[in-house]
Amino acid sequence: DPGQDNALRRQRARAAARQPFVHAHMADAPFLSPHPRALAPSDIVLGAIWIAPGGGEQGDGARGDPGQDNATATVSAAIAHGVREFDTAPWYGAGASEERLGGAIAALSEEQRQPLQVGTKAGRLYTEADGREATGPFGGDLHALRTRVCTNDYSAAGARRSLAASLARLGVPRVHTLRIHDPNDNSNNRRGDPHFADEVAEALGEGGMADSPRGGPRVLTAEEWRPGEGGMVDGLRAMRDEGAISQVGLGMNCNRMPHQGVPEEIERLVKGAPQGTFDSALLAGGWNLLSQDGLATLQLCARCGVAVHVAGVFASGLLLGGDMRHRVCGMAQVTALLETPQACSSAETPSRTKPRVRRLSIVRGGGAS
C-alpha cells in the first residue's frame, strides 16, 4: 500500500530527526559531545555585520541600509535578553558596522554598558577616496561609503592602526578582543593573481613552525618564538601585554567555499604562533548541520587550549528556511530567537570542555566572519 509506505517513511524520518547528530569522523574526537545542550543568552555573541549596510566592492557586498534606529533597537533587545558580547569588524560595511554598533552602545545607560564585551578585527584598513582615514561618520551616504578604499595589512603596525580606527568608529575607549581577520580569504587578495601575497606568512613574520621529532610541524613554545619583522601576531601579543586589549583571537572562515579561506590557513596560524598566543578563535561556516569542514580545526584548538566561537551555525540562513540572498538583522528576529529555547540548542555543539563553543550567531545571515 503506497499510503502505508509513505507513512512508514515519514515515521522513520521523524525518528531519525530525533537522533543525536554524529559525524562519521567524530568517533576519534572525545571532546565533542553528540548530545544537545542548552545555551544561555550569555553564551551568545551577537554578530553586528547585518545591522549595517554592505561596503560594496571594497567590502562585504551591496546590502541596503537598515538604519541606526534598527541597530539601536537590535542591540537593546539583545541586551534585554541577556546577550553581553558583540562582534564586528572594519570589513563589515567598510566600517559602517562598527559605527552602527558604537551608536547603539552610546544610547545605552552606563549600567547597561558596564558588562558588555566588544570584539573587532584587524587586517583590512579603510581610507576615504581622498586618502583620509575612514573614521568619520558616513551619515547614511551609501555612495560615499562604497568609495572607501580597502588595503589589506597584516603587519604589527597595521594592527595598531586598525585598532585606532576601530575605536574611533565605535566611539569606545577600548575593545575586549582583537582578531586577525581572514588572511588569504580571496576577497582582495586572490591566489593565482600576479600580486598575491601570503598574508598568513605576513601575520606570522619570520617565525613559524618547528619540526616535530615524530615528523611534521608542531606548535612553537613562547621561548622558541623568533619574532619576525613586525607581523600581526607579534603586534597583537604586544598590545595584550600592554593592556590595550584583553584577548587575541582569530576571526576566519572555516569552510571550503571557493571565495573564502580554508581551515588549513587557520591551522597554519595556530601552529605557527607561539603557544598561548590565541585566547579564542571565531570560526565561521565550518561547523553546522550542512558542513563539518572545520572538525580538524576544532580538534587542533582543543589540543592548543584555544576557546572556539562557532559562527554561521544556521548556514547563512539556509537552516532557518531562508536563502543566502535575504540576510536581515533586526530587533524582531533577535527577540524571537532569544525567546525560543530550542533556537539556542544544537546537537552539533561541542561540550563545555575547552575549547568550548561560546558563539552562536543569532542573526539570519549566520554572522559569518
Short mmCIF file of C-alpha atoms in Angstrom, two decimals:
data_model
loop_
_atom_site.label_atom_id
_atom_site.label_comp_id
_atom_site.label_asym_id
_atom_site.label_seq_id
_atom_site.Cartn_x
_atom_site.Cartn_y
_atom_site.Cartn_z
CA ASP A 1 0.00 0.00 0.00
CA PRO A 2 1.69 3.25 -1.14
CA GLY A 3 -0.07 5.20 1.61
CA GLN A 4 1.30 2.91 4.31
CA ASP A 5 4.78 3.04 2.73
CA ASN A 6 4.73 6.85 2.78
CA ALA A 7 3.52 6.88 6.39
CA LEU A 8 6.30 4.46 7.35
CA ARG A 9 8.89 6.62 5.64
CA ARG A 10 7.63 9.69 7.46
CA GLN A 11 7.71 7.82 10.77
CA ARG A 12 11.30 6.72 10.14
CA ALA A 13 12.31 10.27 9.13
CA ARG A 14 10.83 11.67 12.34
CA ALA A 15 12.65 9.05 14.39
CA ALA A 16 15.94 9.80 12.61
CA ALA A 17 15.50 13.52 13.21
CA ARG A 18 15.34 12.85 16.95
CA GLN A 19 18.67 11.02 16.95
CA PRO A 20 21.80 12.92 18.01
CA PHE A 21 23.79 14.29 15.09
CA VAL A 22 27.07 12.38 14.81
CA HIS A 23 29.57 12.97 12.03
CA ALA A 24 31.43 9.91 10.73
CA HIS A 25 34.75 11.37 11.90
CA MET A 26 33.62 12.23 15.43
CA ALA A 27 34.42 8.85 16.94
CA ASP A 28 38.06 9.87 17.40
CA ALA A 29 37.20 13.27 18.88
CA PRO A 30 36.45 12.62 22.57
CA PHE A 31 36.00 16.32 23.39
CA LEU A 32 32.98 16.53 21.06
CA SER A 33 29.65 15.54 22.53
CA PRO A 34 26.93 14.29 20.14
CA HIS A 35 24.25 15.37 22.62
CA PRO A 36 22.48 18.71 22.64
CA ARG A 37 22.96 21.19 25.42
CA ALA A 38 21.05 24.37 26.17
CA LEU A 39 22.85 27.65 25.67
CA ALA A 40 22.07 30.67 27.80
CA PRO A 41 21.87 34.10 26.14
CA SER A 42 25.17 34.95 27.84
CA ASP A 43 26.77 32.19 25.73
CA ILE A 44 25.79 34.01 22.54
CA VAL A 45 27.77 36.68 20.73
CA LEU A 46 25.73 38.98 18.52
CA GLY A 47 27.36 39.37 15.11
CA ALA A 48 26.89 43.04 14.16
CA ILE A 49 27.61 42.61 10.47
CA TRP A 50 23.93 42.76 9.49
CA ILE A 51 22.98 45.92 11.38
CA ALA A 52 24.85 47.98 8.78
CA PRO A 53 24.81 48.35 5.00
CA GLY A 54 27.31 46.49 2.86
CA GLY A 55 30.58 48.11 1.87
CA GLY A 56 30.31 47.38 -1.86
CA GLU A 57 33.14 46.01 -3.97
CA GLN A 58 35.76 47.20 -1.46
CA GLY A 59 33.87 45.48 1.35
CA ASP A 60 31.31 42.80 2.05
CA GLY A 61 28.77 43.38 -0.72
CA ALA A 62 26.00 45.84 -1.52
CA ARG A 63 23.39 45.27 1.18
CA GLY A 64 20.89 48.02 1.86
CA ASP A 65 20.99 50.20 4.95
CA PRO A 66 18.67 49.08 7.79
CA GLY A 67 19.40 52.33 9.65
CA GLN A 68 20.75 53.38 13.03
CA ASP A 69 17.36 53.06 14.72
CA ASN A 70 17.27 49.38 13.74
CA ALA A 71 20.80 48.87 15.05
CA THR A 72 19.97 50.54 18.34
CA ALA A 73 16.77 48.53 18.80
CA THR A 74 18.54 45.28 17.89
CA VAL A 75 21.37 45.78 20.36
CA SER A 76 18.92 46.90 23.05
CA ALA A 77 16.77 43.79 22.53
CA ALA A 78 19.81 41.53 22.71
CA ILE A 79 20.98 43.11 25.97
CA ALA A 80 17.49 42.94 27.45
CA HIS A 81 17.56 39.17 26.86
CA GLY A 82 21.00 38.61 28.40
CA VAL A 83 23.46 38.93 25.49
CA ARG A 84 26.68 40.57 26.63
CA GLU A 85 29.18 40.04 23.79
CA PHE A 86 29.21 41.72 20.38
CA ASP A 87 31.37 41.07 17.33
CA THR A 88 32.16 43.45 14.48
CA ALA A 89 34.97 44.27 12.02
CA PRO A 90 36.16 47.06 9.70
CA TRP A 91 35.35 44.77 6.76
CA TYR A 92 31.66 44.76 7.68
CA GLY A 93 30.17 47.63 5.74
CA ALA A 94 33.57 49.31 5.20
CA GLY A 95 33.46 50.43 8.84
CA ALA A 96 29.70 51.05 8.98
CA SER A 97 29.07 48.05 11.27
CA GLU A 98 31.46 49.44 13.88
CA GLU A 99 29.82 52.86 13.58
CA ARG A 100 26.31 51.47 13.96
CA LEU A 101 27.29 49.24 16.89
CA GLY A 102 29.00 52.19 18.54
CA GLY A 103 25.91 54.33 18.09
CA ALA A 104 23.77 51.63 19.68
CA ILE A 105 26.13 51.32 22.65
CA ALA A 106 26.18 55.09 23.11
CA ALA A 107 22.40 55.01 23.52
CA LEU A 108 22.66 52.64 26.50
CA SER A 109 22.86 53.63 30.11
CA GLU A 110 26.18 53.36 31.93
CA GLU A 111 24.78 50.40 33.86
CA GLN A 112 23.92 48.60 30.60
CA ARG A 113 27.31 49.34 29.04
CA GLN A 114 29.35 48.17 32.01
CA PRO A 115 29.22 44.36 31.44
CA LEU A 116 29.50 44.47 27.63
CA GLN A 117 32.42 42.98 25.75
CA VAL A 118 33.06 44.16 22.19
CA GLY A 119 35.42 42.39 19.82
CA THR A 120 36.58 43.64 16.45
CA LYS A 121 39.15 42.55 13.90
CA ALA A 122 42.29 43.66 12.07
CA GLY A 123 43.71 43.01 8.64
CA ARG A 124 41.74 45.44 6.47
CA LEU A 125 42.37 49.20 6.63
CA TYR A 126 39.93 51.71 5.16
CA THR A 127 40.59 55.19 3.83
CA GLU A 128 38.27 57.69 2.20
CA ALA A 129 38.56 58.30 -1.53
CA ASP A 130 40.76 61.33 -0.80
CA GLY A 131 43.16 59.28 1.34
CA ARG A 132 41.93 60.34 4.80
CA GLU A 133 41.49 57.68 7.48
CA ALA A 134 37.90 56.41 7.27
CA THR A 135 36.96 57.16 10.86
CA GLY A 136 34.25 59.79 10.40
CA PRO A 137 30.52 59.02 10.19
CA PHE A 138 29.28 58.07 6.75
CA GLY A 139 25.96 59.74 7.52
CA GLY A 140 23.86 57.23 5.62
CA ASP A 141 25.55 58.17 2.32
CA LEU A 142 25.97 54.76 0.68
CA HIS A 143 27.78 56.19 -2.33
CA ALA A 144 30.43 57.79 -0.12
CA LEU A 145 30.66 54.63 1.97
CA ARG A 146 31.29 52.48 -1.08
CA THR A 147 34.04 54.72 -2.39
CA ARG A 148 36.14 53.89 0.67
CA VAL A 149 39.34 52.08 -0.25
CA CYS A 150 40.37 48.85 1.46
CA THR A 151 44.01 47.90 1.94
CA ASN A 152 44.94 44.54 3.44
CA ASP A 153 47.63 44.85 6.11
CA TYR A 154 48.67 42.01 8.45
CA SER A 155 51.67 43.72 9.99
CA ALA A 156 52.12 44.76 13.62
CA ALA A 157 51.84 48.40 12.61
CA GLY A 158 48.69 47.59 10.65
CA ALA A 159 47.12 46.04 13.76
CA ARG A 160 47.71 49.21 15.77
CA ARG A 161 46.42 51.45 13.02
CA SER A 162 43.36 49.25 12.59
CA LEU A 163 42.56 49.30 16.31
CA ALA A 164 42.86 53.09 16.48
CA ALA A 165 40.44 53.49 13.56
CA SER A 166 38.03 50.94 15.03
CA LEU A 167 37.95 52.72 18.39
CA ALA A 168 37.18 55.99 16.62
CA ARG A 169 34.29 54.44 14.67
CA LEU A 170 32.94 52.61 17.71
CA GLY A 171 33.32 55.62 19.98
CA VAL A 172 34.63 53.46 22.82
CA PRO A 173 37.96 53.70 24.66
CA ARG A 174 38.77 50.00 24.44
CA VAL A 175 37.74 46.66 22.96
CA HIS A 176 37.97 43.33 24.71
CA THR A 177 39.24 41.21 21.80
CA LEU A 178 41.11 41.96 18.59
CA ARG A 179 41.14 39.19 15.98
CA ILE A 180 43.23 38.51 12.90
CA HIS A 181 40.60 38.64 10.16
CA ASP A 182 40.56 36.27 7.19
CA PRO A 183 44.09 36.37 5.75
CA ASN A 184 44.28 34.68 2.36
CA ASP A 185 40.49 34.57 2.07
CA ASN A 186 40.43 35.56 -1.62
CA SER A 187 38.46 38.77 -1.16
CA ASN A 188 41.01 41.42 -2.16
CA ASN A 189 43.95 39.02 -2.38
CA ARG A 190 43.28 36.10 -4.68
CA ARG A 191 45.51 33.10 -5.18
CA GLY A 192 46.68 32.99 -8.77
CA ASP A 193 46.79 36.76 -9.13
CA PRO A 194 50.24 38.08 -10.06
CA HIS A 195 50.43 40.20 -6.91
CA PHE A 196 49.09 37.59 -4.47
CA ALA A 197 50.68 37.91 -1.03
CA ASP A 198 50.74 35.15 1.58
CA GLU A 199 49.04 37.09 4.37
CA VAL A 200 49.31 34.23 6.86
CA ALA A 201 53.09 34.37 6.47
CA GLU A 202 52.94 38.15 6.84
CA ALA A 203 50.96 37.83 10.08
CA LEU A 204 53.47 35.28 11.42
CA GLY A 205 56.52 37.32 10.48
CA GLU A 206 59.67 35.22 10.16
CA GLY A 207 58.74 32.86 12.98
CA GLY A 208 56.74 29.79 12.18
CA MET A 209 56.52 26.09 12.68
CA ALA A 210 59.22 23.83 14.04
CA ASP A 211 59.80 20.23 13.05
CA SER A 212 58.46 17.63 15.45
CA PRO A 213 60.72 14.69 16.43
CA ARG A 214 57.97 12.46 15.06
CA GLY A 215 57.86 14.36 11.79
CA GLY A 216 55.60 17.18 10.66
CA PRO A 217 55.04 20.56 12.29
CA ARG A 218 54.44 21.25 15.96
CA VAL A 219 53.46 24.39 17.80
CA LEU A 220 56.34 26.58 18.91
CA THR A 221 56.71 27.37 22.59
CA ALA A 222 56.92 31.02 23.64
CA GLU A 223 60.65 30.55 24.35
CA GLU A 224 61.28 29.21 20.84
CA TRP A 225 59.40 32.02 19.11
CA ARG A 226 61.66 34.15 16.93
CA PRO A 227 59.92 37.50 16.36
CA GLY A 228 59.75 38.40 12.72
CA GLU A 229 59.77 41.75 11.04
CA GLY A 230 56.68 43.10 12.73
CA GLY A 231 54.00 40.55 11.88
CA MET A 232 50.47 40.98 13.24
CA VAL A 233 50.94 38.09 15.68
CA ASP A 234 53.80 39.97 17.33
CA GLY A 235 51.78 43.17 17.33
CA LEU A 236 48.71 41.64 18.97
CA ARG A 237 50.75 39.87 21.63
CA ALA A 238 52.45 43.17 22.48
CA MET A 239 49.12 45.03 22.61
CA ARG A 240 47.74 42.43 25.01
CA ASP A 241 50.84 42.69 27.18
CA GLU A 242 50.41 46.48 27.23
CA GLY A 243 46.77 46.16 28.29
CA ALA A 244 45.41 47.77 25.10
CA ILE A 245 43.28 44.66 24.54
CA SER A 246 42.31 41.76 26.80
CA GLN A 247 42.37 38.91 24.29
CA VAL A 248 44.00 37.97 20.99
CA GLY A 249 41.87 35.98 18.60
CA LEU A 250 41.29 34.69 15.10
CA GLY A 251 38.23 35.54 13.02
CA MET A 252 38.26 33.31 9.96
CA ASN A 253 36.07 31.33 7.62
CA CYS A 254 36.39 27.63 8.30
CA ASN A 255 34.61 26.13 5.30
CA ARG A 256 35.77 25.29 1.80
CA MET A 257 33.73 27.66 -0.33
CA PRO A 258 35.73 28.84 -3.36
CA HIS A 259 35.60 32.53 -2.40
CA GLN A 260 36.75 32.07 1.19
CA GLY A 261 39.68 30.78 3.19
CA VAL A 262 40.10 27.16 4.13
CA PRO A 263 40.63 25.52 7.53
CA GLU A 264 44.29 24.87 6.78
CA GLU A 265 45.02 28.60 6.90
CA ILE A 266 43.64 28.73 10.45
CA GLU A 267 45.80 25.75 11.38
CA ARG A 268 48.89 27.47 9.94
CA LEU A 269 48.33 30.41 12.28
CA VAL A 270 47.59 28.29 15.37
CA LYS A 271 50.64 26.10 14.74
CA GLY A 272 52.89 28.93 13.57
CA ALA A 273 52.36 31.26 16.53
CA PRO A 274 53.81 30.54 19.98
CA GLN A 275 51.69 28.70 22.49
CA GLY A 276 49.35 30.98 24.35
CA THR A 277 49.04 33.50 21.51
CA PHE A 278 45.36 32.96 20.75
CA ASP A 279 42.79 33.13 23.50
CA SER A 280 39.98 32.21 21.12
CA ALA A 281 39.11 31.54 17.50
CA LEU A 282 35.88 32.67 15.88
CA LEU A 283 35.32 30.11 13.13
CA ALA A 284 32.60 30.66 10.53
CA GLY A 285 30.79 28.22 8.30
CA GLY A 286 32.68 25.01 9.06
CA TRP A 287 30.57 23.57 11.86
CA ASN A 288 26.85 23.24 11.27
CA LEU A 289 24.37 20.65 10.03
CA LEU A 290 25.41 21.22 6.41
CA SER A 291 29.18 21.43 6.79
CA GLN A 292 31.71 19.91 9.17
CA ASP A 293 34.80 21.08 7.28
CA GLY A 294 36.12 22.64 10.46
CA LEU A 295 36.32 19.45 12.54
CA ALA A 296 40.11 19.11 12.32
CA THR A 297 40.45 22.78 13.26
CA LEU A 298 38.26 22.28 16.33
CA GLN A 299 40.43 19.35 17.37
CA LEU A 300 43.60 21.43 16.93
CA CYS A 301 42.13 24.24 19.01
CA ALA A 302 41.30 21.71 21.72
CA ARG A 303 44.89 20.48 21.81
CA CYS A 304 46.25 24.04 21.92
CA GLY A 305 43.82 25.37 24.53
CA VAL A 306 42.14 27.86 22.19
CA ALA A 307 38.47 28.54 23.01
CA VAL A 308 36.18 28.34 19.98
CA HIS A 309 33.35 30.62 18.93
CA VAL A 310 31.25 28.97 16.21
CA ALA A 311 29.70 31.33 13.66
CA GLY A 312 27.45 30.54 10.73
CA VAL A 313 25.59 27.84 12.68
CA PHE A 314 22.49 28.45 10.57
CA ALA A 315 24.45 28.15 7.28
CA SER A 316 23.75 31.71 6.12
CA GLY A 317 20.07 31.33 6.93
CA LEU A 318 19.51 28.11 4.99
CA LEU A 319 18.77 26.17 8.19
CA LEU A 320 16.18 28.76 9.15
CA GLY A 321 14.28 28.33 5.92
CA GLY A 322 15.79 31.37 4.23
CA ASP A 323 18.32 31.77 1.48
CA MET A 324 21.70 33.46 1.28
CA ARG A 325 20.31 36.49 -0.54
CA HIS A 326 18.00 37.58 2.28
CA ARG A 327 20.14 38.49 5.27
CA VAL A 328 18.38 40.74 7.73
CA CYS A 329 19.16 41.55 11.32
CA GLY A 330 16.51 43.29 13.33
CA MET A 331 15.02 43.55 16.78
CA ALA A 332 12.16 41.18 15.96
CA GLN A 333 14.48 38.35 14.92
CA VAL A 334 16.76 38.79 17.93
CA THR A 335 13.80 38.79 20.31
CA ALA A 336 12.13 35.79 18.67
CA LEU A 337 15.29 33.68 18.68
CA LEU A 338 16.25 34.52 22.25
CA GLU A 339 12.75 33.72 23.49
CA THR A 340 12.80 30.30 21.76
CA PRO A 341 14.92 27.88 23.84
CA GLN A 342 15.31 25.35 21.03
CA ALA A 343 16.89 28.04 18.86
CA CYS A 344 19.78 28.10 21.32
CA SER A 345 20.27 24.35 21.44
CA SER A 346 22.10 22.28 18.89
CA ALA A 347 23.20 18.67 18.60
CA GLU A 348 26.20 19.92 16.65
CA THR A 349 27.55 21.87 19.63
CA PRO A 350 30.72 20.68 21.38
CA SER A 351 30.55 20.17 25.10
CA ARG A 352 31.67 22.76 27.62
CA THR A 353 35.16 21.39 27.92
CA LYS A 354 37.84 23.55 26.41
CA PRO A 355 37.64 24.65 23.70
CA ARG A 356 34.00 25.27 24.41
CA VAL A 357 31.76 26.71 21.75
CA ARG A 358 30.94 30.16 23.05
CA ARG A 359 29.49 31.82 19.98
CA LEU A 360 26.20 31.13 18.31
CA SER A 361 25.23 33.74 15.80
CA ILE A 362 21.59 34.68 16.20
CA VAL A 363 21.15 36.76 13.07
CA ARG A 364 19.55 35.35 9.97
CA GLY A 365 22.74 35.56 7.97
CA GLY A 366 24.59 33.37 10.42
CA GLY A 367 27.08 36.04 11.39
CA ALA A 368 29.87 34.68 9.20
CA SER A 369 33.13 36.39 9.99
#
